[in-house]
Coordinates of C-alpha atoms and ligand atoms in Angstrom, one line a residue:
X1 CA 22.0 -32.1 21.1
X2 CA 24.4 -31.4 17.9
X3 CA 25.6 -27.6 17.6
X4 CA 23.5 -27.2 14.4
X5 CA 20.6 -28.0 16.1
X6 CA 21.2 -25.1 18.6
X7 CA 20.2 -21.6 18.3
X8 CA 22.7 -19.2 16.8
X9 CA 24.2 -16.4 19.1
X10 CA 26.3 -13.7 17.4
X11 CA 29.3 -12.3 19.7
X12 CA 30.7 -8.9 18.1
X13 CA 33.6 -8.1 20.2
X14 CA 37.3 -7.2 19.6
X15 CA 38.7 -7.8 22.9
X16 CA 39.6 -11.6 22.0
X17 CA 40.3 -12.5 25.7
X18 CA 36.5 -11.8 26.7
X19 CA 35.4 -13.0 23.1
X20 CA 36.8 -16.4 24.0
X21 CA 35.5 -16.3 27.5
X22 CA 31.9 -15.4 26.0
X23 CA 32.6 -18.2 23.8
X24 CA 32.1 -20.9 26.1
X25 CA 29.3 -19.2 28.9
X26 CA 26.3 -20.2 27.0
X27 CA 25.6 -23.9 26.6
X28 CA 22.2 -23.3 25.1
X29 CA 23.9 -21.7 22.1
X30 CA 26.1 -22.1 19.3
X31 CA 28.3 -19.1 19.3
X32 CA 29.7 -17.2 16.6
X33 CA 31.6 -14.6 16.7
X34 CA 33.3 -11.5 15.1
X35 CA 35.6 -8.2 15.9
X36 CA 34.9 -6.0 13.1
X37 CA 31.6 -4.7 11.4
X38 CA 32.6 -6.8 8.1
X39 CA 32.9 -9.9 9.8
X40 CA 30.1 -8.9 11.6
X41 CA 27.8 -8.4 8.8
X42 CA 29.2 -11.5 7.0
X43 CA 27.9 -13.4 10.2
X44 CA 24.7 -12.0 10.1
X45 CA 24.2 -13.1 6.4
X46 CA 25.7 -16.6 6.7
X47 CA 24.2 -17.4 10.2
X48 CA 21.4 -15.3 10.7
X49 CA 21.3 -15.4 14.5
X50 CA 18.6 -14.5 16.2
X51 CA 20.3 -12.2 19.1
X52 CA 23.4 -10.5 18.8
X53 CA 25.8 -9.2 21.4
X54 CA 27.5 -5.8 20.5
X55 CA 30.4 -4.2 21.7
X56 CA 29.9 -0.4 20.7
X57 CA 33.7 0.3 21.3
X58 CA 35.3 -1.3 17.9
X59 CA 38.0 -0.6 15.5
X60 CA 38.5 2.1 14.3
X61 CA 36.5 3.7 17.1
X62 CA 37.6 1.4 19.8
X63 CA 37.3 4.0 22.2
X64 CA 33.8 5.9 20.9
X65 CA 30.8 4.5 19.9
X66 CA 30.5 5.6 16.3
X67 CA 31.5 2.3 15.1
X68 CA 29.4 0.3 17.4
X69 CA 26.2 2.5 16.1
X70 CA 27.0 1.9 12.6
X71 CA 27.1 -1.9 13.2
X72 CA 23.9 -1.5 14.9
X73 CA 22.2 0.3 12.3
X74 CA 23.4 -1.8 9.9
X75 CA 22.3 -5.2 11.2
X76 CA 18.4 -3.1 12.0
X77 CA 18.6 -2.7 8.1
X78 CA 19.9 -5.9 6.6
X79 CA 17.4 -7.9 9.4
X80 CA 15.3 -5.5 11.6
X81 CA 13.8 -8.4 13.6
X82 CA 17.2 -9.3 15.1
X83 CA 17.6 -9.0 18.9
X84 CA 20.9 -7.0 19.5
X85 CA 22.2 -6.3 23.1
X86 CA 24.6 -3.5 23.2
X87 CA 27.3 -3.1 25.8
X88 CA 28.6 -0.3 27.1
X89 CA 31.3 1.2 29.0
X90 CA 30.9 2.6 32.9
X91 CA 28.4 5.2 33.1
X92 CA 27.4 5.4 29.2
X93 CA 24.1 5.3 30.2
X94 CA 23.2 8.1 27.0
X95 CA 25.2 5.9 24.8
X96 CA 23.0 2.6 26.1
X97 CA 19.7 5.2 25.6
X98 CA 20.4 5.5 22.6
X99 CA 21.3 2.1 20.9
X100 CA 17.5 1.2 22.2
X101 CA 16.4 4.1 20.1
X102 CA 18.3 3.0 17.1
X103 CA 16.3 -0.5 17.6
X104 CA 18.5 -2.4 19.9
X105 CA 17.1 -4.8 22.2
X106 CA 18.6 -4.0 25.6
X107 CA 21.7 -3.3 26.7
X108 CA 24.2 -4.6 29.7
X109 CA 27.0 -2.7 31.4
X110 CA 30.9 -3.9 31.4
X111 CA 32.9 -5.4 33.1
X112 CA 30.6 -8.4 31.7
X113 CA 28.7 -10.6 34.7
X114 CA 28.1 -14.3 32.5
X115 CA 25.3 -15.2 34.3
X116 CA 23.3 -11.4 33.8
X117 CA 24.0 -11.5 30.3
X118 CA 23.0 -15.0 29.9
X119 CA 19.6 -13.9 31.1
X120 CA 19.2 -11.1 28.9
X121 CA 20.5 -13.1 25.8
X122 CA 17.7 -15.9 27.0
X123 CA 14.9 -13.9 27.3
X124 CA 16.3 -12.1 23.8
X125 CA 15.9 -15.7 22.7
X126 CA 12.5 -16.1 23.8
X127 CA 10.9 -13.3 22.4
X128 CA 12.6 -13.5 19.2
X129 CA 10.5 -16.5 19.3
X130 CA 7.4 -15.4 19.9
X131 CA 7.7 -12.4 17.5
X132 CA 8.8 -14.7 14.5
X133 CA 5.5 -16.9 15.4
X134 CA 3.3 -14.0 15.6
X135 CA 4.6 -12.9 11.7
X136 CA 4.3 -16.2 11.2
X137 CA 0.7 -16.6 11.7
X138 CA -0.4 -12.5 11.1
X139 CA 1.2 -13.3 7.8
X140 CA -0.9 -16.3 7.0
X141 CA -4.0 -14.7 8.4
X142 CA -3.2 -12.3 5.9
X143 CA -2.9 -14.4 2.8
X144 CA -6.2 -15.5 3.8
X145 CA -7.3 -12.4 2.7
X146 CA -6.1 -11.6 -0.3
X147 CA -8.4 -12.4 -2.7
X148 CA -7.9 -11.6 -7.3
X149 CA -4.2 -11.8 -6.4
X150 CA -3.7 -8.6 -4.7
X151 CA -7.1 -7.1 -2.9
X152 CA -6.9 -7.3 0.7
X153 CA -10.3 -7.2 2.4
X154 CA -12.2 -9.3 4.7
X155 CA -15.5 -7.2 4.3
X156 CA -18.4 -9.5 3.0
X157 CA -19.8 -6.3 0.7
X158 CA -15.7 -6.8 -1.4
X159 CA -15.7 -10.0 -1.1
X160 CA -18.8 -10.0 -3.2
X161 CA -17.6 -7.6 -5.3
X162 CA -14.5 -9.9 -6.2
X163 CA -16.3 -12.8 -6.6
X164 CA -18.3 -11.4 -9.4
X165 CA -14.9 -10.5 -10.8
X166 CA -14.1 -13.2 -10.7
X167 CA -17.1 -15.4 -12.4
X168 CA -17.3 -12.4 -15.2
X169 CA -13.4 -13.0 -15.7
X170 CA -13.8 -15.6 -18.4
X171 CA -17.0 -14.4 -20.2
X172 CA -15.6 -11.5 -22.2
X173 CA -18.3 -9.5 -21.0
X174 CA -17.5 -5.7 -20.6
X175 CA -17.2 -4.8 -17.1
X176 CA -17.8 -1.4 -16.0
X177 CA -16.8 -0.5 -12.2
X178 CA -18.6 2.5 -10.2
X179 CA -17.0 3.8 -7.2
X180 CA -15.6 6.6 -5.4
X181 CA -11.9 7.8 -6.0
X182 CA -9.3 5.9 -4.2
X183 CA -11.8 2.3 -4.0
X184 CA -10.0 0.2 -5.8
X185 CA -11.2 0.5 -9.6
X186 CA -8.0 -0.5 -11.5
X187 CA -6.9 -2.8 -8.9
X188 CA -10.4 -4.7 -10.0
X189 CA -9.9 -4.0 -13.5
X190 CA -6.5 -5.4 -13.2
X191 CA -8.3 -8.1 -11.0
X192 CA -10.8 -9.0 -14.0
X193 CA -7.7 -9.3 -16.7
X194 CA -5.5 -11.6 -14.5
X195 CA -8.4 -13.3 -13.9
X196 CA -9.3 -14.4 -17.3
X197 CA -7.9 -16.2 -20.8
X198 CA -6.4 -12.9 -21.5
X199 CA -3.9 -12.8 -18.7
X200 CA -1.4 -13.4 -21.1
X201 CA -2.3 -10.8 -23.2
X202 CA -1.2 -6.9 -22.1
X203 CA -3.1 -5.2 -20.1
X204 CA -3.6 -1.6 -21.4
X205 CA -5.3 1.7 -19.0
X206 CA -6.2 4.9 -20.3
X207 CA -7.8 7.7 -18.0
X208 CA -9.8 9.5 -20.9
X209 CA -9.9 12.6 -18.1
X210 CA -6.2 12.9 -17.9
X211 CA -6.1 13.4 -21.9
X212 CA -7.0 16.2 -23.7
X213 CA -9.6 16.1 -26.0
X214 CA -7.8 16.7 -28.6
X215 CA -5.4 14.1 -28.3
X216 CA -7.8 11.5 -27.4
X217 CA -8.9 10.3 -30.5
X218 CA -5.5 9.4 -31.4
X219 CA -4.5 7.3 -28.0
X220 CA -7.4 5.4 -28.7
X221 CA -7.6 4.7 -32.0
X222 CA -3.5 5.4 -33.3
X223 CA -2.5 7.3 -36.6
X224 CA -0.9 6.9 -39.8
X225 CA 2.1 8.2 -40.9
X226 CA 1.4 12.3 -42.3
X227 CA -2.6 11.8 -40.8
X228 CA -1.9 15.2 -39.4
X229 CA 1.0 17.6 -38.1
X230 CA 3.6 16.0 -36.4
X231 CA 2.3 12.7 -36.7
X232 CA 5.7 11.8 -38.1
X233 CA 5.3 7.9 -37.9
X234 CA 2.4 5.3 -37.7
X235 CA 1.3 4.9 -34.5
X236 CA -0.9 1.9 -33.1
X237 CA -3.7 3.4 -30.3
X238 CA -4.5 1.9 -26.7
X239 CA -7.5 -0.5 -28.1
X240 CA -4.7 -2.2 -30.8
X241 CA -1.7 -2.3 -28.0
X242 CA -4.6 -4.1 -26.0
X243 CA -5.3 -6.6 -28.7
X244 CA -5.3 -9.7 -27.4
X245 CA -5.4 -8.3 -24.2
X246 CA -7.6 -6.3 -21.9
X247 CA -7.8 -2.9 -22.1
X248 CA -9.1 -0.3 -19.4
X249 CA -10.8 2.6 -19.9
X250 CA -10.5 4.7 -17.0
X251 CA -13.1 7.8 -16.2
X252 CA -15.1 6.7 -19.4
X253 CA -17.8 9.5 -18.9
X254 CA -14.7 11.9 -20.1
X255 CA -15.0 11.0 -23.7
X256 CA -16.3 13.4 -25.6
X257 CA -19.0 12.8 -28.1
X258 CA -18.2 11.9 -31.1
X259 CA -15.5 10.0 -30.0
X260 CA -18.7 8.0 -28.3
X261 CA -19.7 7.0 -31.7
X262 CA -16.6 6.1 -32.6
X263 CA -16.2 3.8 -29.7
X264 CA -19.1 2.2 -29.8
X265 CA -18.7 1.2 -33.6
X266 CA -15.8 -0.1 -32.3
X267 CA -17.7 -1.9 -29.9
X268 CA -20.3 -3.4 -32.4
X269 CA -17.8 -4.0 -35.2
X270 CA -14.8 -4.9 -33.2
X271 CA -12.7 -3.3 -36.0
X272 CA -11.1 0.1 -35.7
X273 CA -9.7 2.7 -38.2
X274 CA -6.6 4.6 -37.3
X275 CA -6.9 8.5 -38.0
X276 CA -5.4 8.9 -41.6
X277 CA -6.0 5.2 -41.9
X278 CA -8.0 3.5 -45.0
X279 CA -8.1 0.1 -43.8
X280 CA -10.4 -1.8 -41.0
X281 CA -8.1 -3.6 -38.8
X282 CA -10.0 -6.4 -36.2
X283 CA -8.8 -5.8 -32.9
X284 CA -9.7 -8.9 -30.1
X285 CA -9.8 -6.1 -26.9
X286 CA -11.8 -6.8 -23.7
X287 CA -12.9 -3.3 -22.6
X288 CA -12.9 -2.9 -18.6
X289 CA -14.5 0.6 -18.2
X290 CA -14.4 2.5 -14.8
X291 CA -16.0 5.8 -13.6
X292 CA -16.9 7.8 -10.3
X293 CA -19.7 10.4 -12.1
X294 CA -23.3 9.4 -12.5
X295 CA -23.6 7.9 -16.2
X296 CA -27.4 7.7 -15.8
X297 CA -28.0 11.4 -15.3
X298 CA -25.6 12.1 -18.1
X299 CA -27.8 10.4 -20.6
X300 CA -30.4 12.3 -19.4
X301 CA -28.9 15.3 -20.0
X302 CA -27.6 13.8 -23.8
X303 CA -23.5 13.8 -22.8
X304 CA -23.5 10.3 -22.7
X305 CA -24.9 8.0 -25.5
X306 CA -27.0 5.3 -23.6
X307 CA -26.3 2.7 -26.9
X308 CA -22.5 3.0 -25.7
X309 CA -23.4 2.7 -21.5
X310 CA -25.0 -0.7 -22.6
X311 CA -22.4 -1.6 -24.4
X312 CA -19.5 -0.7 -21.8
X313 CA -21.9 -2.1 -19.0
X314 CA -22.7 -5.5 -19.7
X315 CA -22.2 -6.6 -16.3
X316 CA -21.6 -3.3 -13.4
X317 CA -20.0 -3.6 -10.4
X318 CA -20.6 -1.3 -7.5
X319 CA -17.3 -1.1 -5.7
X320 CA -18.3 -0.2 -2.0
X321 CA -16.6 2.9 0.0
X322 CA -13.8 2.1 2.7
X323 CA -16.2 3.1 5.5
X324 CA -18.7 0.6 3.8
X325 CA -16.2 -2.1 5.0
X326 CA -16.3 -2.9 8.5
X327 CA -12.7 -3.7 9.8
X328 CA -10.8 -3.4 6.2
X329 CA -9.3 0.3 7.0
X330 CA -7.0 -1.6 10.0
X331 CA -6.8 -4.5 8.0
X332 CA -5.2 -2.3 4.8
X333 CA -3.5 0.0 7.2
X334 CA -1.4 -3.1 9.1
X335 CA -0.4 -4.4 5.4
X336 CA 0.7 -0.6 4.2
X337 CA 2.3 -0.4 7.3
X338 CA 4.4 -3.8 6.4
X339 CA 5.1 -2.6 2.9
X340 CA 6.7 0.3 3.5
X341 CA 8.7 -0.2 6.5
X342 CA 10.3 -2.7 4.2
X343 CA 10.6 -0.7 1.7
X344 CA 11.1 2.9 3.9
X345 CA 12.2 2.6 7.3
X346 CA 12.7 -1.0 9.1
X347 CA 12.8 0.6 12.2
X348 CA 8.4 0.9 12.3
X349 CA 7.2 -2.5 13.5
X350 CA 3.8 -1.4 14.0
X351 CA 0.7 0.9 15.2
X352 CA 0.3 2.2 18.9
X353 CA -3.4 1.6 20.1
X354 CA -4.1 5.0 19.7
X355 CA -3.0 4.5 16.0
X356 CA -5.4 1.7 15.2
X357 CA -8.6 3.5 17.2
X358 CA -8.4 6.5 15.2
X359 CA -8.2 4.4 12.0
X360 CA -10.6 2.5 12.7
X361 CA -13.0 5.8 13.5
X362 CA -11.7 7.9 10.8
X363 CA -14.4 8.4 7.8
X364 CA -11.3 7.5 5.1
X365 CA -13.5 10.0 2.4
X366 CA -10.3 9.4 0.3
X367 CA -11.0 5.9 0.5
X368 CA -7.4 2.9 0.0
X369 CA -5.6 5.7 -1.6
X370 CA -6.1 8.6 1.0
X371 CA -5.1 5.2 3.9
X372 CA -1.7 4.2 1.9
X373 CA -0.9 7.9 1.3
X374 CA -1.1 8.3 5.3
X375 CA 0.6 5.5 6.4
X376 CA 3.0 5.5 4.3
X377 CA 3.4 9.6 5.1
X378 CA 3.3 8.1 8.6
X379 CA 6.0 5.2 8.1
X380 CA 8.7 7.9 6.6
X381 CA 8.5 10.2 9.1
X382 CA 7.8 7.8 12.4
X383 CA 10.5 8.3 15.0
X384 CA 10.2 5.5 16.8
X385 CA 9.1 1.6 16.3
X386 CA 5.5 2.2 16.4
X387 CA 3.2 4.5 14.3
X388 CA 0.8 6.8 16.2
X389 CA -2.3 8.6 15.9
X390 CA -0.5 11.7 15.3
X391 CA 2.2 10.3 13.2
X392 CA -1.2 9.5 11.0
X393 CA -2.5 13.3 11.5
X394 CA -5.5 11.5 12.8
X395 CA -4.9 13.3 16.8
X396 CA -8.1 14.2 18.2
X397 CA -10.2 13.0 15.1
X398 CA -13.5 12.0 16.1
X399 CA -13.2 11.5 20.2
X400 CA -15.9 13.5 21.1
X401 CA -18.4 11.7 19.4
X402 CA -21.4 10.4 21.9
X403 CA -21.2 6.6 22.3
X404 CA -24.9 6.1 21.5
X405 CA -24.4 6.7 18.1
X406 CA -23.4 3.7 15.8
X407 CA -20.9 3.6 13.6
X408 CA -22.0 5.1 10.1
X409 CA -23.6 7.6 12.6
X410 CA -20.2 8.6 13.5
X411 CA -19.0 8.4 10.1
X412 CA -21.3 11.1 9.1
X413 CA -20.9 13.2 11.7
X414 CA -17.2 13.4 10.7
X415 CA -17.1 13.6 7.5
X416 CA -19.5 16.5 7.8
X417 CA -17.4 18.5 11.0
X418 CA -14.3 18.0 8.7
X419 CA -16.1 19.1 4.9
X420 CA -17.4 22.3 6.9
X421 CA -14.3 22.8 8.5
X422 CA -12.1 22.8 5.2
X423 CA -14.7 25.0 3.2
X424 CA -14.8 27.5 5.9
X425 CA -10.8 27.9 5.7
X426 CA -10.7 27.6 1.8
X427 CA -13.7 30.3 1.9
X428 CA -15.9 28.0 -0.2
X429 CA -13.2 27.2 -3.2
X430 CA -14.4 23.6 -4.2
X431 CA -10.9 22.4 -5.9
X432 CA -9.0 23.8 -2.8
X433 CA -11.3 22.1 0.1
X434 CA -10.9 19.1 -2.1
X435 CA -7.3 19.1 -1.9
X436 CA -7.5 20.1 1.9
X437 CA -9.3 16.9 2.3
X438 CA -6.9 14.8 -0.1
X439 CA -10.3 13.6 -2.2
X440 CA -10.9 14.0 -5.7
X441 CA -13.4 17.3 -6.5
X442 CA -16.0 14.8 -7.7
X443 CA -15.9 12.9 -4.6
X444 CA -16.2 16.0 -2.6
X445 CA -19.2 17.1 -4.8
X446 CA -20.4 13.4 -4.3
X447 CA -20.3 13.7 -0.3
X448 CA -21.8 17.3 -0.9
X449 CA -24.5 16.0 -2.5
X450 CA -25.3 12.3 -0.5
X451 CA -25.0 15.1 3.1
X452 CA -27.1 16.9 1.1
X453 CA -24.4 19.9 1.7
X454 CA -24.1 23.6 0.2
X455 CA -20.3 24.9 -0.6
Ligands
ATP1 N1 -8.4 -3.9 -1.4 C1 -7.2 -3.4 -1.7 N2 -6.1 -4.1 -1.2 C2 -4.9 -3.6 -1.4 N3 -4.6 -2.5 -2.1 C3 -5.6 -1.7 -2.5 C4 -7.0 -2.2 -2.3 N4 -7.8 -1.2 -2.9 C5 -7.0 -0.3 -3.4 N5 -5.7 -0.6 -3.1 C6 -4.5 0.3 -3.5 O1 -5.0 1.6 -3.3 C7 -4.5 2.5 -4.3 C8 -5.7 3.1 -5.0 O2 -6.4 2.1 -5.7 P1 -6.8 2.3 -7.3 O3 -5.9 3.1 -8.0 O4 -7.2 0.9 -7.8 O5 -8.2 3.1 -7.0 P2 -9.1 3.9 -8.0 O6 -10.5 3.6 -7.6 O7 -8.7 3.6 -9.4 O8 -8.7 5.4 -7.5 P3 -8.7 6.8 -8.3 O9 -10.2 7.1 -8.5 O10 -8.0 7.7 -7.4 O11 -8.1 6.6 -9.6 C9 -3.7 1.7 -5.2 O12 -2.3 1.8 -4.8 C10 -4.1 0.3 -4.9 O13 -3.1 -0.7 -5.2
MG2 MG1 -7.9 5.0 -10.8

């Protein structure tokens, strides 16, 4: 076999006597080697091998540790899946401890013994291996199931839902999207714009709730120049930046009235009027609209103009709740958890068992958004490699739960124990039991409601 073909061993060791003895003890590998952490580094970029011998004794620290650890940690950050093997000198067995908590591999006493180590850096090998397949395939198994670009599910009830998304895509329709906070609505909206002839165009949000009324009008429809105080230059509005575009009206039931009318003439006419303005300018927007209250019930009690709801809901979408899709909270959890080690802390390679059962019981009332904000709560502050239950603050969740019940049995039963539970210590106060339970106050009123609840 030519060296290329060989797998790459990295020696890090400044005593060049034992570096050139190390040199030549393993016949199954091309060796490289280096003495200092810049050398060392500069090895790990060029040759990217897949186990690494480490002396912790190097210059300037030849005698300590504290340059052998900052090697370490530096070659977990630059390329976390890299097997290192740390040596150390008589009786530093703390020293050894604590390279494997600062992600090394395993760890071998000097004076060296060729043939021990050559085990070690073997088996290092071989498991290297195996974990590069198992990315390998976990992360093809999760491309799979990615569907509009960026939705990860492998629940039937969302894959249905992006399917419509996608055959509505190209029709110019308006789309409206129902669901609870945290499901996924502009990550569909964004869906339906990538998805169509507009992808080119911008795409524009707006969460009508988050503006006050006052101010609505004008980041919807723009201003002239002098059309009131302070409006000290022209300004286009959300439905002309979206021209060409798609533009997404987030918690549409928020608009107050006569904006409504002025909407839907927008809608009919396709023109708008900036306030101050004299002229109709023709805008070319696709409206995606999105909304967690009860549209329905708000015509009924005249807040809503039902001409407008047909107009926005040419085709409705019923987004379905995390606990509505079996297997997706593990699913989404295991791809947050990639994301932000990458991003956070390299160290985290995964869940414990104890991690994944209490996801996969928990009643996620915060839907996706409540999961990411826990795992990635859970990724930052993780000690060690793996992610547990309590890491999650999911200890103890729902383990007393009888096993005759099924699962949306359980759900309930949860959700309820945990909604009682946070009124009872926010004495009642909706807005703080919301926050308690990381949900939006309409979703808590929704859950209220559909566990036909009192506060
Ligand atoms: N199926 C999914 N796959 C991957 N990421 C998702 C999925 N669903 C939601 N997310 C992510 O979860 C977070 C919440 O989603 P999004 O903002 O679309 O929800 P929302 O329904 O608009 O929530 P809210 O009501 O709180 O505004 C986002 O960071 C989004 O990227
Ligand atoms: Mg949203």
């Amino acid at each position: 076999m030519m060296a290329e073909g060989k797998p790459k061993l990295l020696v890090i060791e400044d005593d060049e006597g034992l570096q050139a003895q190390l040199k030549w003890a393993y016949e199954n590998f091309e060796v490289v080697s280096a003495t200092d952490r810049a050398g060392a580094l500069a090895a790990l970029r060029a040759d990217t091998p897949a186990v690494v011998t480490l002396d912790l004794g190097l210059p300037p620290d030849p005698d300590g540790t504290s340059e052998g650890f900052a090697v370490l940690d530096a070659i977990m950050a630059l390329k976390p899946d890299t097997k290192v093997i740390v040596a150390s000198g008589h009786g530093a067995q703390e020293s050894a401890l604590e390279a494997i908590r600062r992600g090394a591999y395993d760890f071998y006493r000097k004076p060296v013994d060729i043939d021990t180590l050559g085990l070690i850096v073997e088996r290092a090998w071989r498991l290297h291996g195996i974990e590069s397949e198992n990315r390998r395939l976990a992360e093809k198994a999760g491309e799979d199931k990615t569907v509009l670009g960026r939705m990860i599910t492998a629940a039937p009830e969302m894959m249905k839902v992006a399917r419509t998304i996608e055959r509505v895509a190209n029709a110019d329709v308006s789309v409206m999207l129902l669901g609870a906070s945290g499901t996924g609505k502009e990550l569909l909206a964004r869906g339906v714009h990538e998805s169509s002839g507009r992808r080119d165009g911008a795409f524009v949000a707006i969460n009508c709730a988050a503006i006050p009324e006052n101010l609505l009008e004008s980041e919807l429809f723009g201003h002239e120049k002098g059309a009131f105080t302070g409006a000290v230059r022209t300004t286009e509005g959300k439905i002309e930046l979206a021209n060409g575009g798609t533009l997404f009206l987030d918690e549409v039931g928020d608009i107050p009235l006569p904006l409504q009318v002025k909407l839907l003439r927008f809608l009919q006419e396709r023109t708008i009027e900036r306030i101050g303005g004299r002229k109709a300018i023709a805008v070319d927007t696709r409206i995606v609209c999105a909304t967690h209250q009860n549209l329905e019930a708000m015509i009924g009690a005249g807040t809503f103009r039902e001409d407008l709801f047909y107009r926005l809901a040419e085709i409705v979408v019923k987004i379905p709740t995390l606990a509505e899709r079996p297997g997706d909270a593990v699913l989404l959890a295991k791809h947050f958890l990639a994301r932000f080690a990458r991003e956070m802390n390299p160290k985290v390679k995964g869940f414990a068992p104890d991690a994944l059962a209490a996801i996969d019981g928990w009643s996620w009332p915060g839907n996706v958004r409540e999961l990411e904000n826990r795992v990635k709560r859970a990724v930052i502050m993780a000690e060690g490699k793996l992610v547990g239950a309590e890491d999650l603050d999911l200890a103890g969740g729902d383990a007393e739960a009888g096993e005759a019940l099924n699962l949306k049995a359980a759900r309930e039963q949860a959700d309820r124990r945990m909604i009682r539970q946070a009124l009872a210590r926010c004495e009642g106060n909706i807005s703080n039991t919301a926050k308690l339970l990381g949900i939006s106050r309409p979703t808590l009123y929704d859950l209220l409601k559909q566990y036909d609840m009192q506060p």
